Structure formats: C-alpha cells, structure tokens
Short mmCIF file of C-alpha atoms and ligand atoms in Angstrom, two decimals:
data_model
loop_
_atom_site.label_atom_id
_atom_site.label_comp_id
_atom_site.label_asym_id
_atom_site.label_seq_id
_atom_site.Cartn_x
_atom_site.Cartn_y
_atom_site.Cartn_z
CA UNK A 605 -92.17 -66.03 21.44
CA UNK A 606 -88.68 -65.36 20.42
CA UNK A 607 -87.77 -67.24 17.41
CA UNK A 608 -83.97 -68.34 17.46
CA UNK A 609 -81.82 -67.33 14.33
CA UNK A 610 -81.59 -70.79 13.65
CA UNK A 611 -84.89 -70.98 13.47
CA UNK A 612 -84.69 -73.49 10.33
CA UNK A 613 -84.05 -76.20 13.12
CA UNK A 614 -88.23 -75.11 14.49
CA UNK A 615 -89.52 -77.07 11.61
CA UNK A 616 -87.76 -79.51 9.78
CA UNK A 617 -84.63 -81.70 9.88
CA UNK A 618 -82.05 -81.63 7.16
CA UNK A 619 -82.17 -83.95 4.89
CA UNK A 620 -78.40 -84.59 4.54
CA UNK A 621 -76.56 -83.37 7.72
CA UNK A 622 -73.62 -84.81 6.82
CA UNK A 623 -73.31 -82.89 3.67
CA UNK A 624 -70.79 -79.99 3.72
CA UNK A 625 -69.58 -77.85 0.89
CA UNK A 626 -67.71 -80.28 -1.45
CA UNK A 627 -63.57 -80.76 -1.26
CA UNK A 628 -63.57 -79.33 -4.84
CA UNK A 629 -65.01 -75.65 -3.94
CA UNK A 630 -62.74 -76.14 -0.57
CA UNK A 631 -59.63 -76.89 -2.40
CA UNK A 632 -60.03 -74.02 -4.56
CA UNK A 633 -61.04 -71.32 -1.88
CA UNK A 634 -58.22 -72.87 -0.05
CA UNK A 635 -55.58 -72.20 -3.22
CA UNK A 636 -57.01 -68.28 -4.36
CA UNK A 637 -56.42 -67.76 -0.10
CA UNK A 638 -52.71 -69.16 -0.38
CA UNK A 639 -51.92 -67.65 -3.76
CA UNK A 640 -51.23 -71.46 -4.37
CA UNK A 641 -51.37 -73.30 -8.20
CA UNK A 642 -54.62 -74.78 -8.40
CA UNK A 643 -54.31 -78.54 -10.27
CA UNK A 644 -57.12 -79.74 -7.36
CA UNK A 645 -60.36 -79.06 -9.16
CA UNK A 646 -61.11 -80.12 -12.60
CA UNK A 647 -61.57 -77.61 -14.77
CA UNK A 648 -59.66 -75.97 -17.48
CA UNK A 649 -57.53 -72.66 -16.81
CA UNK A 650 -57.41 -71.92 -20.66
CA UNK A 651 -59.64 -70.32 -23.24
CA UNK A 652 -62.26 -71.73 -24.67
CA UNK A 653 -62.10 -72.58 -28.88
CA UNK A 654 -62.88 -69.10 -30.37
CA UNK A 655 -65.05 -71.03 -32.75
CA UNK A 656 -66.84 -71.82 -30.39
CA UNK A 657 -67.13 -68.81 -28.67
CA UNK A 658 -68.36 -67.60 -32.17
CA UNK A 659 -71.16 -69.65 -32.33
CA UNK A 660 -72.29 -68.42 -29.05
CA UNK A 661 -72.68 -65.08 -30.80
CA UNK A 662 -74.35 -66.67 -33.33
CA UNK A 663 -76.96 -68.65 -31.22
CA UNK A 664 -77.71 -65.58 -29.58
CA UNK A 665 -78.41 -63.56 -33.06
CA UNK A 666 -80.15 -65.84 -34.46
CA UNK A 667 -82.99 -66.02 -31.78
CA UNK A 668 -82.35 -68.59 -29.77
CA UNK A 669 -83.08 -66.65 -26.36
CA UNK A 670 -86.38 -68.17 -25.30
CA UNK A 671 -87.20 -71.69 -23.58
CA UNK A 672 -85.36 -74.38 -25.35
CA UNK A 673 -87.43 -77.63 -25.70
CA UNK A 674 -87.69 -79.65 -22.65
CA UNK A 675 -85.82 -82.65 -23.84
CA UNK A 676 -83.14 -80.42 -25.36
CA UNK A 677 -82.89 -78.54 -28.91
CA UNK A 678 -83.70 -80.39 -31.81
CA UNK A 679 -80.70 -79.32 -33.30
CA UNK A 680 -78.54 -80.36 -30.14
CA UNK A 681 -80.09 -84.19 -30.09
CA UNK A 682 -79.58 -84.93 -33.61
CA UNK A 683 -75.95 -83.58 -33.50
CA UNK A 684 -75.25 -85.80 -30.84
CA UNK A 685 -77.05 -88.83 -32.29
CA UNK A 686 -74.90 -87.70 -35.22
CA UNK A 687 -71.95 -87.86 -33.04
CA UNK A 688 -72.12 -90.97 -31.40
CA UNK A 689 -72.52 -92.68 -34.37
CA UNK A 690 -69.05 -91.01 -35.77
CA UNK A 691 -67.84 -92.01 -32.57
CA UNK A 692 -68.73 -95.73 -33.30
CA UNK A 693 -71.45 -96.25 -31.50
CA UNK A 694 -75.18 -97.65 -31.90
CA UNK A 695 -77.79 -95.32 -33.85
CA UNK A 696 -79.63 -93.68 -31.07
CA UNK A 697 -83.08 -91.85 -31.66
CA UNK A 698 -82.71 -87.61 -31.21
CA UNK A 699 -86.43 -87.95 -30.22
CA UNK A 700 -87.03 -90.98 -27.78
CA UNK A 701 -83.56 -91.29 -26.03
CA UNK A 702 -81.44 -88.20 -25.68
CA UNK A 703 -82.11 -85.64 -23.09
CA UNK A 704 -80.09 -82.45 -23.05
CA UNK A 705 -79.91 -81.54 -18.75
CA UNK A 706 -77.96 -78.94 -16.82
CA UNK A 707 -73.99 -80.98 -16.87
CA UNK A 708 -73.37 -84.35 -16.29
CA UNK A 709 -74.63 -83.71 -12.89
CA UNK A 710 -78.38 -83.35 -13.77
CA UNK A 711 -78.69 -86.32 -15.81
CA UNK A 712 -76.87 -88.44 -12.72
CA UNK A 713 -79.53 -86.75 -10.34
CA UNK A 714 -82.65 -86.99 -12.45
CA UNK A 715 -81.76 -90.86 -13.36
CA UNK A 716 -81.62 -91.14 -9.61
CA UNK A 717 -84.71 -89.87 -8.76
CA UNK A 718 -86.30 -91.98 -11.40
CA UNK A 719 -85.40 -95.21 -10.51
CA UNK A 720 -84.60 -95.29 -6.84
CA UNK A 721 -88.07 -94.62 -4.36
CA UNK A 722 -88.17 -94.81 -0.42
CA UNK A 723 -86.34 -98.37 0.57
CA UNK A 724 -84.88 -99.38 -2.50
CA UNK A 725 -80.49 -99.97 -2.88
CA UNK A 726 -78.30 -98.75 -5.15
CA UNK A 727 -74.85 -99.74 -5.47
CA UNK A 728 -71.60 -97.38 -5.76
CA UNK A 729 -68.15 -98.06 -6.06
CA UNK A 730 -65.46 -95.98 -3.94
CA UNK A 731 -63.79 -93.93 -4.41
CA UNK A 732 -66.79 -92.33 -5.98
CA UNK A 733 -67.96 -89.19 -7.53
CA UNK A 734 -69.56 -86.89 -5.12
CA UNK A 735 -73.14 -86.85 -6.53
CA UNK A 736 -74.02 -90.25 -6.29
CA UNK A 737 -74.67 -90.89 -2.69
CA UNK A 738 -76.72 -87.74 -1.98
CA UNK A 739 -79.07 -88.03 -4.94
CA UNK A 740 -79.76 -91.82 -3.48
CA UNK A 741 -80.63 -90.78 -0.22
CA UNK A 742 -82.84 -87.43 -1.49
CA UNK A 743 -84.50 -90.47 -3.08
CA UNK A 744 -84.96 -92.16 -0.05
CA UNK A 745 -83.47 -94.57 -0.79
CA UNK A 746 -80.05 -96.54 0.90
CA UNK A 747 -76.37 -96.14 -1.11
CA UNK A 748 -74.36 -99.02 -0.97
CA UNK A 749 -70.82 -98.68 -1.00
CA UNK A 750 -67.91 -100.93 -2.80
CA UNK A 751 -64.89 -99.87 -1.79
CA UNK A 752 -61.90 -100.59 -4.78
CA UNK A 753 -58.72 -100.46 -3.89
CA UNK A 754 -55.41 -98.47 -4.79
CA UNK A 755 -52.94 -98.50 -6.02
CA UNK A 756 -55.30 -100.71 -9.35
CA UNK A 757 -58.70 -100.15 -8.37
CA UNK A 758 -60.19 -103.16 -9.90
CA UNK A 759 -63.90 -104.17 -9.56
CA UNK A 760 -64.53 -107.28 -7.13
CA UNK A 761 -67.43 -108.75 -9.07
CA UNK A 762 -68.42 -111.23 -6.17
CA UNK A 763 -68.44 -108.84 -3.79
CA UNK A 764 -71.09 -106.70 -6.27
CA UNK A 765 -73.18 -110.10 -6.68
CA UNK A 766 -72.89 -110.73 -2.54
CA UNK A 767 -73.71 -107.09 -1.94
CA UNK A 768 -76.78 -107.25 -4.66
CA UNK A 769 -80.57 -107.84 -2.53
CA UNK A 770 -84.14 -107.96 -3.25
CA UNK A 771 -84.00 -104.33 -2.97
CA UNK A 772 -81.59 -103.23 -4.97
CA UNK A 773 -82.74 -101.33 -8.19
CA UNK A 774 -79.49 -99.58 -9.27
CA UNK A 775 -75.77 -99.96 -9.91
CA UNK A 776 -73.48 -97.17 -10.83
CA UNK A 777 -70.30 -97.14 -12.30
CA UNK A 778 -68.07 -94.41 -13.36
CA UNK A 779 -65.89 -95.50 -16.64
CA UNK A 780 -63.55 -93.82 -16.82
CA UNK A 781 -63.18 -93.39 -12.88
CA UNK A 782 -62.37 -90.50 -11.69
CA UNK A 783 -60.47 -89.95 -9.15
CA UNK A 784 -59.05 -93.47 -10.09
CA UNK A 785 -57.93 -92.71 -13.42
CA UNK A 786 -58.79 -95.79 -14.32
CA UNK A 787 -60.92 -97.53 -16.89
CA UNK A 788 -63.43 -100.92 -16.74
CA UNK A 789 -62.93 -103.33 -19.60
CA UNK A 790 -64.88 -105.25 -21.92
CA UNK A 791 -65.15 -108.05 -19.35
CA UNK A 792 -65.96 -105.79 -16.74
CA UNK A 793 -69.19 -104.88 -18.92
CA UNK A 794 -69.78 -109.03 -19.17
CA UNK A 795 -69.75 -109.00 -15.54
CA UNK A 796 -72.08 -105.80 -14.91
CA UNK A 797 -74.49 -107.12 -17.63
CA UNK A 798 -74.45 -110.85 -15.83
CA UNK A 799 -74.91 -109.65 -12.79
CA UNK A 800 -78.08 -107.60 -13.25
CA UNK A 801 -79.06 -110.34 -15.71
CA UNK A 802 -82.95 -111.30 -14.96
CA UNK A 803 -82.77 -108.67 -12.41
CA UNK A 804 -84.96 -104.99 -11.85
CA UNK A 805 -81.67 -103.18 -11.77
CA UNK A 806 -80.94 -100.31 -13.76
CA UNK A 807 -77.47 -99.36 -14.59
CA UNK A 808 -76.57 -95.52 -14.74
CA UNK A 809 -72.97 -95.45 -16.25
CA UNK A 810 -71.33 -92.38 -15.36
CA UNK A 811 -69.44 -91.98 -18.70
CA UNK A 812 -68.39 -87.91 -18.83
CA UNK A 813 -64.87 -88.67 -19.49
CA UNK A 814 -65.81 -90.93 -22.58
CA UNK A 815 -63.02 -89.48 -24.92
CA UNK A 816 -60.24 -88.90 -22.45
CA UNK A 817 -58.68 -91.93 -22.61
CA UNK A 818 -54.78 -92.99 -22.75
CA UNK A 819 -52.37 -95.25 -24.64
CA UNK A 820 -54.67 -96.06 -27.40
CA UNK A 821 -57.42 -97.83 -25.24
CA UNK A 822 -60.90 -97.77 -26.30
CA UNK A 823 -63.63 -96.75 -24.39
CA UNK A 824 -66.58 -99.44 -23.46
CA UNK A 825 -69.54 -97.94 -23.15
CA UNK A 826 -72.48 -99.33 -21.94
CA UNK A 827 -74.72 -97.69 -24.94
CA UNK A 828 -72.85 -100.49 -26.90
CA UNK A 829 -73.17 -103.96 -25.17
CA UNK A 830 -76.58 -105.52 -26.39
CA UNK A 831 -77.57 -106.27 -22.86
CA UNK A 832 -76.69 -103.25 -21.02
CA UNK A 833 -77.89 -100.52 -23.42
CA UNK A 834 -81.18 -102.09 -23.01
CA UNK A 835 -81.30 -100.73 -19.18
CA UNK A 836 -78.88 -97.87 -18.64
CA UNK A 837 -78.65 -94.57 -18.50
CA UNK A 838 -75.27 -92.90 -19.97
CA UNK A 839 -74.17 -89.53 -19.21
CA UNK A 840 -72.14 -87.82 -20.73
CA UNK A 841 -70.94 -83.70 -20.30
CA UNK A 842 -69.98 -81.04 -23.20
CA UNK A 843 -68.07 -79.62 -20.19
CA UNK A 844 -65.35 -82.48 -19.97
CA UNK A 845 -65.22 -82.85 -24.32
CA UNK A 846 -65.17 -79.09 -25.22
CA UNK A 847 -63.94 -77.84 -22.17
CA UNK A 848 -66.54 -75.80 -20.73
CA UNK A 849 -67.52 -77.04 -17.62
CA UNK A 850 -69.19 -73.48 -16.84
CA UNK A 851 -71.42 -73.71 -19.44
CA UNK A 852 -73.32 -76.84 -17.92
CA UNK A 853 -74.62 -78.51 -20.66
CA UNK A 854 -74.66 -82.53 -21.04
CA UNK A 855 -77.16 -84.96 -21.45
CA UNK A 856 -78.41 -88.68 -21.35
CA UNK A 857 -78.76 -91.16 -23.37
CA UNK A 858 -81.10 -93.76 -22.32
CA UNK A 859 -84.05 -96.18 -23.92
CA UNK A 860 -87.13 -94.71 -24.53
CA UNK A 861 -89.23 -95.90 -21.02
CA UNK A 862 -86.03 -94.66 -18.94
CA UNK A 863 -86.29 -91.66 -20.88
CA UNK A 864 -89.58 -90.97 -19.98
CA UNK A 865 -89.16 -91.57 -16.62
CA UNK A 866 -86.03 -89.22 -16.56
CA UNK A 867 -87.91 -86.88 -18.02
CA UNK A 868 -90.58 -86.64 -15.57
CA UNK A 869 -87.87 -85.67 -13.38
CA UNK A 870 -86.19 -83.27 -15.15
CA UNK A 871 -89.38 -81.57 -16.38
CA UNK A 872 -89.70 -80.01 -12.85
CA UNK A 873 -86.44 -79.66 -11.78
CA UNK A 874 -84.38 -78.11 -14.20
CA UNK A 875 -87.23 -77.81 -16.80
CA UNK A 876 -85.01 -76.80 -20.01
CA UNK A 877 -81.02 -75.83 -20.47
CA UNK A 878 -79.69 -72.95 -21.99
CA UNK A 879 -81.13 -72.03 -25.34
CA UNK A 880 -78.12 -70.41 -27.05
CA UNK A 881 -75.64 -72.52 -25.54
CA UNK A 882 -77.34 -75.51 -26.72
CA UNK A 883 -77.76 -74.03 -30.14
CA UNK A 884 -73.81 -72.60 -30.13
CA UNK A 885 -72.99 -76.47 -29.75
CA UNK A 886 -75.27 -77.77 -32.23
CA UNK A 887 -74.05 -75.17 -34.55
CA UNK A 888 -70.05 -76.07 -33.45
CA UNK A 889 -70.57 -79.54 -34.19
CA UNK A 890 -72.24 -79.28 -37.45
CA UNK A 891 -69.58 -76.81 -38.34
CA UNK A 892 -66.93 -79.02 -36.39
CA UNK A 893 -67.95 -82.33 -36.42
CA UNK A 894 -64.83 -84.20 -35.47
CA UNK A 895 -63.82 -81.04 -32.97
CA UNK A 896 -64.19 -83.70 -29.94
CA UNK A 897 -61.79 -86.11 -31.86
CA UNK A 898 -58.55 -84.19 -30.76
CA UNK A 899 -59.10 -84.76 -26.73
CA UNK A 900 -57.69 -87.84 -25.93
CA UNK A 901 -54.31 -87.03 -27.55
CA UNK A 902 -54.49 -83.04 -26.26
CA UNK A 903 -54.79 -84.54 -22.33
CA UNK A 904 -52.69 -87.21 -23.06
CA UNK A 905 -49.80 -84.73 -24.06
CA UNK A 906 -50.81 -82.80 -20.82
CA UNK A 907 -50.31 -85.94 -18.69
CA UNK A 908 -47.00 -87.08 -20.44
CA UNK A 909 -45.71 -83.23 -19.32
CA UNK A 910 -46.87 -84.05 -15.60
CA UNK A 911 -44.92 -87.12 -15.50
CA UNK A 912 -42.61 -86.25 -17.30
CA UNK A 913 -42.16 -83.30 -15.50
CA UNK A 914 -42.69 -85.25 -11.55
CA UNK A 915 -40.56 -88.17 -12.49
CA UNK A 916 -37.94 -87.05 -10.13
CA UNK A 917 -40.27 -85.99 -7.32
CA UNK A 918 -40.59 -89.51 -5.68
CA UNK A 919 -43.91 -89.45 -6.16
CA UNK A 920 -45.44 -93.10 -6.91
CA UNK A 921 -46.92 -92.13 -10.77
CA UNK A 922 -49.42 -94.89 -12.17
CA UNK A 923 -49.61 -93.12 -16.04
CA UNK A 924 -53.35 -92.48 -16.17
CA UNK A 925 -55.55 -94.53 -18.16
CA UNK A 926 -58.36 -92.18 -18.60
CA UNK A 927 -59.87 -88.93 -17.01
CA UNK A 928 -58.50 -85.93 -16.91
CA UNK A 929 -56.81 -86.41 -13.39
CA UNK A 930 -53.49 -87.90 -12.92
CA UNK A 931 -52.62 -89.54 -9.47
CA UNK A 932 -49.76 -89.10 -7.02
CA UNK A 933 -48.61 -91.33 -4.34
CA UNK A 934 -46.24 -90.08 -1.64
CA UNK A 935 -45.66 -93.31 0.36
CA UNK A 936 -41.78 -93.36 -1.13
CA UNK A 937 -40.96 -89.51 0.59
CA UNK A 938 -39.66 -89.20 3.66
CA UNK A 939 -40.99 -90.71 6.50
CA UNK A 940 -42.66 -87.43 8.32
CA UNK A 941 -44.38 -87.60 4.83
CA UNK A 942 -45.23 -90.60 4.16
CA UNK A 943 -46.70 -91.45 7.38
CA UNK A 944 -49.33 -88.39 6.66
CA UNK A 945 -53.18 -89.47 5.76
CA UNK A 946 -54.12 -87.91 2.61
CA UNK A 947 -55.72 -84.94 3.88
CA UNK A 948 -52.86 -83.96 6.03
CA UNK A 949 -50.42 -84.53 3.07
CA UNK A 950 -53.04 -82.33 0.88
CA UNK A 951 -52.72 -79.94 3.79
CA UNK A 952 -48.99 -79.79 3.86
CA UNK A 953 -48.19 -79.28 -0.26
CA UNK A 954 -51.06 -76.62 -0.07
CA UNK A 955 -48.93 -74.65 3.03
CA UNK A 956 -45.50 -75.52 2.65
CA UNK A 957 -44.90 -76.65 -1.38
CA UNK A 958 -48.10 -74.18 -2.67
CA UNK A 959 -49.92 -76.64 -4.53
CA UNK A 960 -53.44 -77.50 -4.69
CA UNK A 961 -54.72 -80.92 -5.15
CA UNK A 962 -57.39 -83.06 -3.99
CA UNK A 963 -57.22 -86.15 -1.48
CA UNK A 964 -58.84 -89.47 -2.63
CA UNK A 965 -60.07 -90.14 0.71
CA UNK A 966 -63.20 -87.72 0.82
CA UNK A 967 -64.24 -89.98 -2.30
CA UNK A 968 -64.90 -93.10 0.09
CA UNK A 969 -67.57 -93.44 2.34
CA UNK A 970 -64.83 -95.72 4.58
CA UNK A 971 -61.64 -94.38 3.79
CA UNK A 972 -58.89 -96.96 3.62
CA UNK A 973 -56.20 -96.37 6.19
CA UNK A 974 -53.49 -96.87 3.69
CA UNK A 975 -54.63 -94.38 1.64
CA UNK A 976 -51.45 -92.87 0.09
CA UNK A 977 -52.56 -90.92 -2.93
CA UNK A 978 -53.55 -87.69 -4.07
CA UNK A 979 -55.01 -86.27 -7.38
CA UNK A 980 -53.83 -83.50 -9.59
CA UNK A 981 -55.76 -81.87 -12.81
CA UNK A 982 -53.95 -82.06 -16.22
CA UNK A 983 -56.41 -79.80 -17.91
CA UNK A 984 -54.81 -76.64 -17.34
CA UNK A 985 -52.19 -74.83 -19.72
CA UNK A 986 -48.64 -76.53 -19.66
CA UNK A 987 -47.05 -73.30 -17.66
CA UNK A 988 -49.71 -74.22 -14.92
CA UNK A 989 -48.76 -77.79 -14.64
CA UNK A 990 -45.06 -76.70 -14.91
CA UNK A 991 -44.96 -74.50 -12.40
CA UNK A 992 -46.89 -77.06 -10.34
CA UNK A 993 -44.16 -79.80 -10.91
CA UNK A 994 -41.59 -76.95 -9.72
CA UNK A 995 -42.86 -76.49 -6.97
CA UNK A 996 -43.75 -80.47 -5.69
CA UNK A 997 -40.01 -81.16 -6.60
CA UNK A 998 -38.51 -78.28 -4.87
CA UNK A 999 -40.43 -79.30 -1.99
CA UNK A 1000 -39.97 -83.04 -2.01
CA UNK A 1001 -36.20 -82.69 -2.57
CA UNK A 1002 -36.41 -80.14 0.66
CA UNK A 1003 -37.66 -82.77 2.60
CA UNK A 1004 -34.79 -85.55 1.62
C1 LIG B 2131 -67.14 -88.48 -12.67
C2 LIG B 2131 -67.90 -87.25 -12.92
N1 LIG B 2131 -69.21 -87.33 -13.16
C3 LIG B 2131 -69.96 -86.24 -13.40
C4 LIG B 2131 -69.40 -84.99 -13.39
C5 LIG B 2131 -70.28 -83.80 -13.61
O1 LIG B 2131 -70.23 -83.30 -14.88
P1 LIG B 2131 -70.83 -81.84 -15.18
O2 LIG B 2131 -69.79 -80.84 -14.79
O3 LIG B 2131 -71.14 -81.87 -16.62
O4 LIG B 2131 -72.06 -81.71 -14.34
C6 LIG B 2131 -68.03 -84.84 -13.15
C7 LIG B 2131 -67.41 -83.50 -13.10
O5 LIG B 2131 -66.36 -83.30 -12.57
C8 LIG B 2131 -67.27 -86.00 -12.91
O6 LIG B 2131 -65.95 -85.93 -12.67
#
C-alpha cells in the first residue's frame, strides 16, 4: 500500500477546516515582505521598562527556574489581588479565584472548555476576537453569533434575549472591544446580568484591555457588579498592561467553583506558566505598584498623535474609546476607493500607500456588506505611527 503524503486525511477529519492562519500573522508576513509600516497587529514596537527587564534577571537569580505552581506563583496572585483592589475593585482571594495561564488567550480557552460540552450554545458578539469561536466548537459545542454594527457598535439586548435557548450556557463579551474600540456601559452590565438572570449561563468577559481606556471613562468590569461577578470569568493579560505580549502571561479571575473547573482544564493543557516571568512581575509590581496606572494616558497620547496626525487624510476617525486600536473609515475617498470591501482596501494601502493594517471584516462570522473600516495599532513608538500617517496621506491625497 502506498500511503499518500497527505496521509493525515487516512484517519481523521480536521476538527476546524475552516481555520487558516489568523489575519494578524498574515498582515505581518504580508508587511516584513513589502518593507511596509506595520500598525496591523497589536503589539508594541518599543522596549520593554528596563525595570522590568531587571527583575527578569532577578527572578532568574533568585531560583525561580523550576515548575511554578499550577494556579500561578504565590507571589504573582497576591500581587494581583493586591492590584485590583488599588485598581478599585472587589477583594478577590490569591488562593480560590486567580489563575495565572499562558496570555489572555489561555484563560479564554480553558473557561471555554469548562463550561461549554458537546450541544451546548454560547453567544459572541461580532466583530469578535479570533479565539472565541474555535475554542466553542473544540468544545463541541455551537457559537452563536451577534453581529454589532459600525460605525457605534452598540449591543442589541433583545436580539441577545431572542437569540438566548435552553441550550445556551455561555455569553461572551469583550469590554473594551477590540477591533471596535469601543466600550459597554454600566447599563450594558444591567442588561447582561438580567438577561442571564435565573439562567445556567456563565459569562466570560474578555477584559485584556481593562486600563486602556479614553477621555476619562471608567472601565465596568464584570468582577464588580454583585450579580455578574458571581458567574464570570474575567481575563485579563500582563501583555496588553506592561506591554509584553511575548511574554504570555495573564490570568483569570473567577469564583471559586469556576475556578476549579478552569483549573481542571488548564492543569493538562498548559499545566504551569513561566516561573521567572511570573516572579519578574510579582517582583515589578511590588517594587512598582502603580506601574500599570500610566497606560491609559500613554495610549491615549499615542491615539491623539494618530488623529491628529490623519485628520487631513479623509479618513472617517471615531476617537477611540478604549483598546489599543484606533479605527479608520475610507467611505469619504474617492470613489475607486471607497467602493473597495475592506480586504481589498487593506490590500491596496499595503501595495500602493505601504501600510499595514487589519480589516474588520475577518472579525465577523457574516461580514456586513457595508463594511467600510479598517484598524490601525497605536502601540508602537510615535516615529512608527508618524511615518504611517505620512504615508496614508500622501496616498489618499494621490488619489483626489
Ligand atoms: C480582545 C483580546 N482578547 C484576548 C487577547 C489575547 O491576549 P494574550 O496576548 O494575553 O493572549 C487579545 C490579544 O490581542 C485581544 O485583543
């Protein structure tokens, strides 16, 4: 018998054959091939804090090189239970309720797999963050899409309650949204908590961009409301609030029987994180312990010099309310433009202005057919986004 190269396809289907290599990684190969700025994929192009960097060094010489605890290093959990109580928040126990996992990303998955089993529903909203959908259907389990819609994104709560059934056992939401850039209020909360009310639905609130919020608003976290904290995960990411995304360390926050049920996940799946980068942060924010408190106003300067900066590009600019990410619509350019889906439009700044960004439409399962926007990074150094802006409005005034 000759066995085919593909021979993967003699003995088992793929699980999700729809799943290609994200438009993040694509963007970016796409940019380092055209020599093109990169503001497409979110992560910073600076250096780290060499305090930081310092305590890495530390970490390492002081022993911390063998298997970190399961749930995370001691010292890690109680500096974040230290730190979301600076932060304003509820007093959360180190031992029963935080859980260190590899990014943002872990947390979302292991929550996932803990909640969702084979037939059960759990609700997105669109445009959504990659993960989600996947990590439902690994679970067996059906995704549910809600699309919002540009240019304000706002949640339809009646279409939530008519899209809620017997089997649904989990709603997510992203606050603050990315690649929205927007953020849910108080009153969306009221309406996430009533819904669910009297309900088996876990919530898993997607909060990684807690502290990057604009213009002074104040982020609602579900850890907070009486109701919700009682049955939701929050995750949260050192990578977004001290700028390493590389490092991949973030962690959940959760009450004690979600915990252990997370945990069972994450036990035999990533097992433990990074012992000297765990202890490196513990040791930063004991050192540091309002270092996280100077993010909102460092992106926010970032974003003012993007608009600032674009405000005579015709580009449509909606000032960011929170994220990192600052969108762009291009309905106003010329027509030849303007009359591009979001792809092609992504397509022709990465070619003809060299400019990477990111389409919103890949973040929908139905992408809307009026979908005029794209999304550009502000955490990169000001020369980056600079040269970016340069570029867009040499190439938008080209094409008037
Ligand atoms: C909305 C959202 N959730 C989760 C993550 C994942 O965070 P991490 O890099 O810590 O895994 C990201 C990262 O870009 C994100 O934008």
């Amino acid at each position: 018998m000759t066995i085919p190269q593909d021979f993967s396809s003699l003995f088992f289907k793929s699980k999700l054959p729809d799943v290609g290599t994200t438009i993040f990684t694509v963007m970016s190969r796409r940019a380092a091939e055209q020599g093109a700025v990169n503001v497409g994929q979110g992560f910073p192009d600076y250096p780290i804090d060499s305090r930081l960097a310092a305590c890495v060094t530390d970490a390492v010489a002081g022993g911390f090189n063998q298997y970190a605890p399961m749930q995370g290093s001691v010292a890690l959990r109680a500096a974040i239970a230290a730190k979301i109580v600076a932060a304003g928040g509820r007093r959360v126990d180190p031992d029963t309720e935080i859980t260190v996992t590899c990014g943002g990303t872990e947390s979302i998955y292991s929550a996932i797999q803990a909640v969702v089993g084979a037939g059960d529903e759990a609700i997105v909203f669109d445009p959504a963050y990659d993960a989600y959908d996947p990590a439902i259907r690994l679970a067996g389990g059906r995704c549910i899409h809600i699309p919002l819609e540009a240019p304000d994104f706002r949640y339809d709560w009646d279409r939530v309650r008519a899209a809620i059934s017997e089997r649904t056992r989990l709603i997510i939401i992203n606050n603050p949204l990315n690649p929205a850039c927007t953020v849910a209020t108080a009153a969306d909360l009221e309406e996430l908590a009533a819904v669910t009310r009297d309900r088996p639905i876990a919530v898993l609130a997607d909060e990684v961009y807690e502290h990057v919020q604009y213009d002074r608003r104040v982020h609602q976290s579900v850890m907070n409301h009486a109701e919700l904290g009682r049955k939701s995960f929050a995750v949260y990411s050192f990578g977004k609030t001290l700028h390493i995304t590389g490092w991949r360390v973030g962690y959940c926050v959760a009450p004690p029987l979600l915990t252990t049920e997370l945990r069972k996940v994450h036990q035999f799946n990533a097992f433990s994180i990074s012992a000297p980068l765990q202890e490196a942060i513990a040791l930063f924010l004991q050192r540091h312990p309002d270092a996280w408190r100077d993010v909102a106003a460092f992106f926010s300067a970032k974003r003012d010099l993007l608009l600032e900066r674009l405000s005579g590009s015709g580009l449509v600019l909606p000032p960011a309310q929170g994220t990192y990410f600052q969108l762009a619509g291009y309905s106003r350019l010329p027509g030849p433009l303007a009359a591009c889906n979001d792809v092609e439009f992504t397509e022709r700044l990465i070619n003809e202005a060299g400019v990477a960004v990111i389409p919103l439409s890949p973040f929908y399962r139905d992408p809307p057919a009026g979908m005029r926007f794209v999304r550009l990074c502000v955490a990169k150094q000001d020369a980056t986004l600079i040269e970016a802006a340069v570029r867009i409005n040499a190439y938008t005034a080209g094409t008037r």
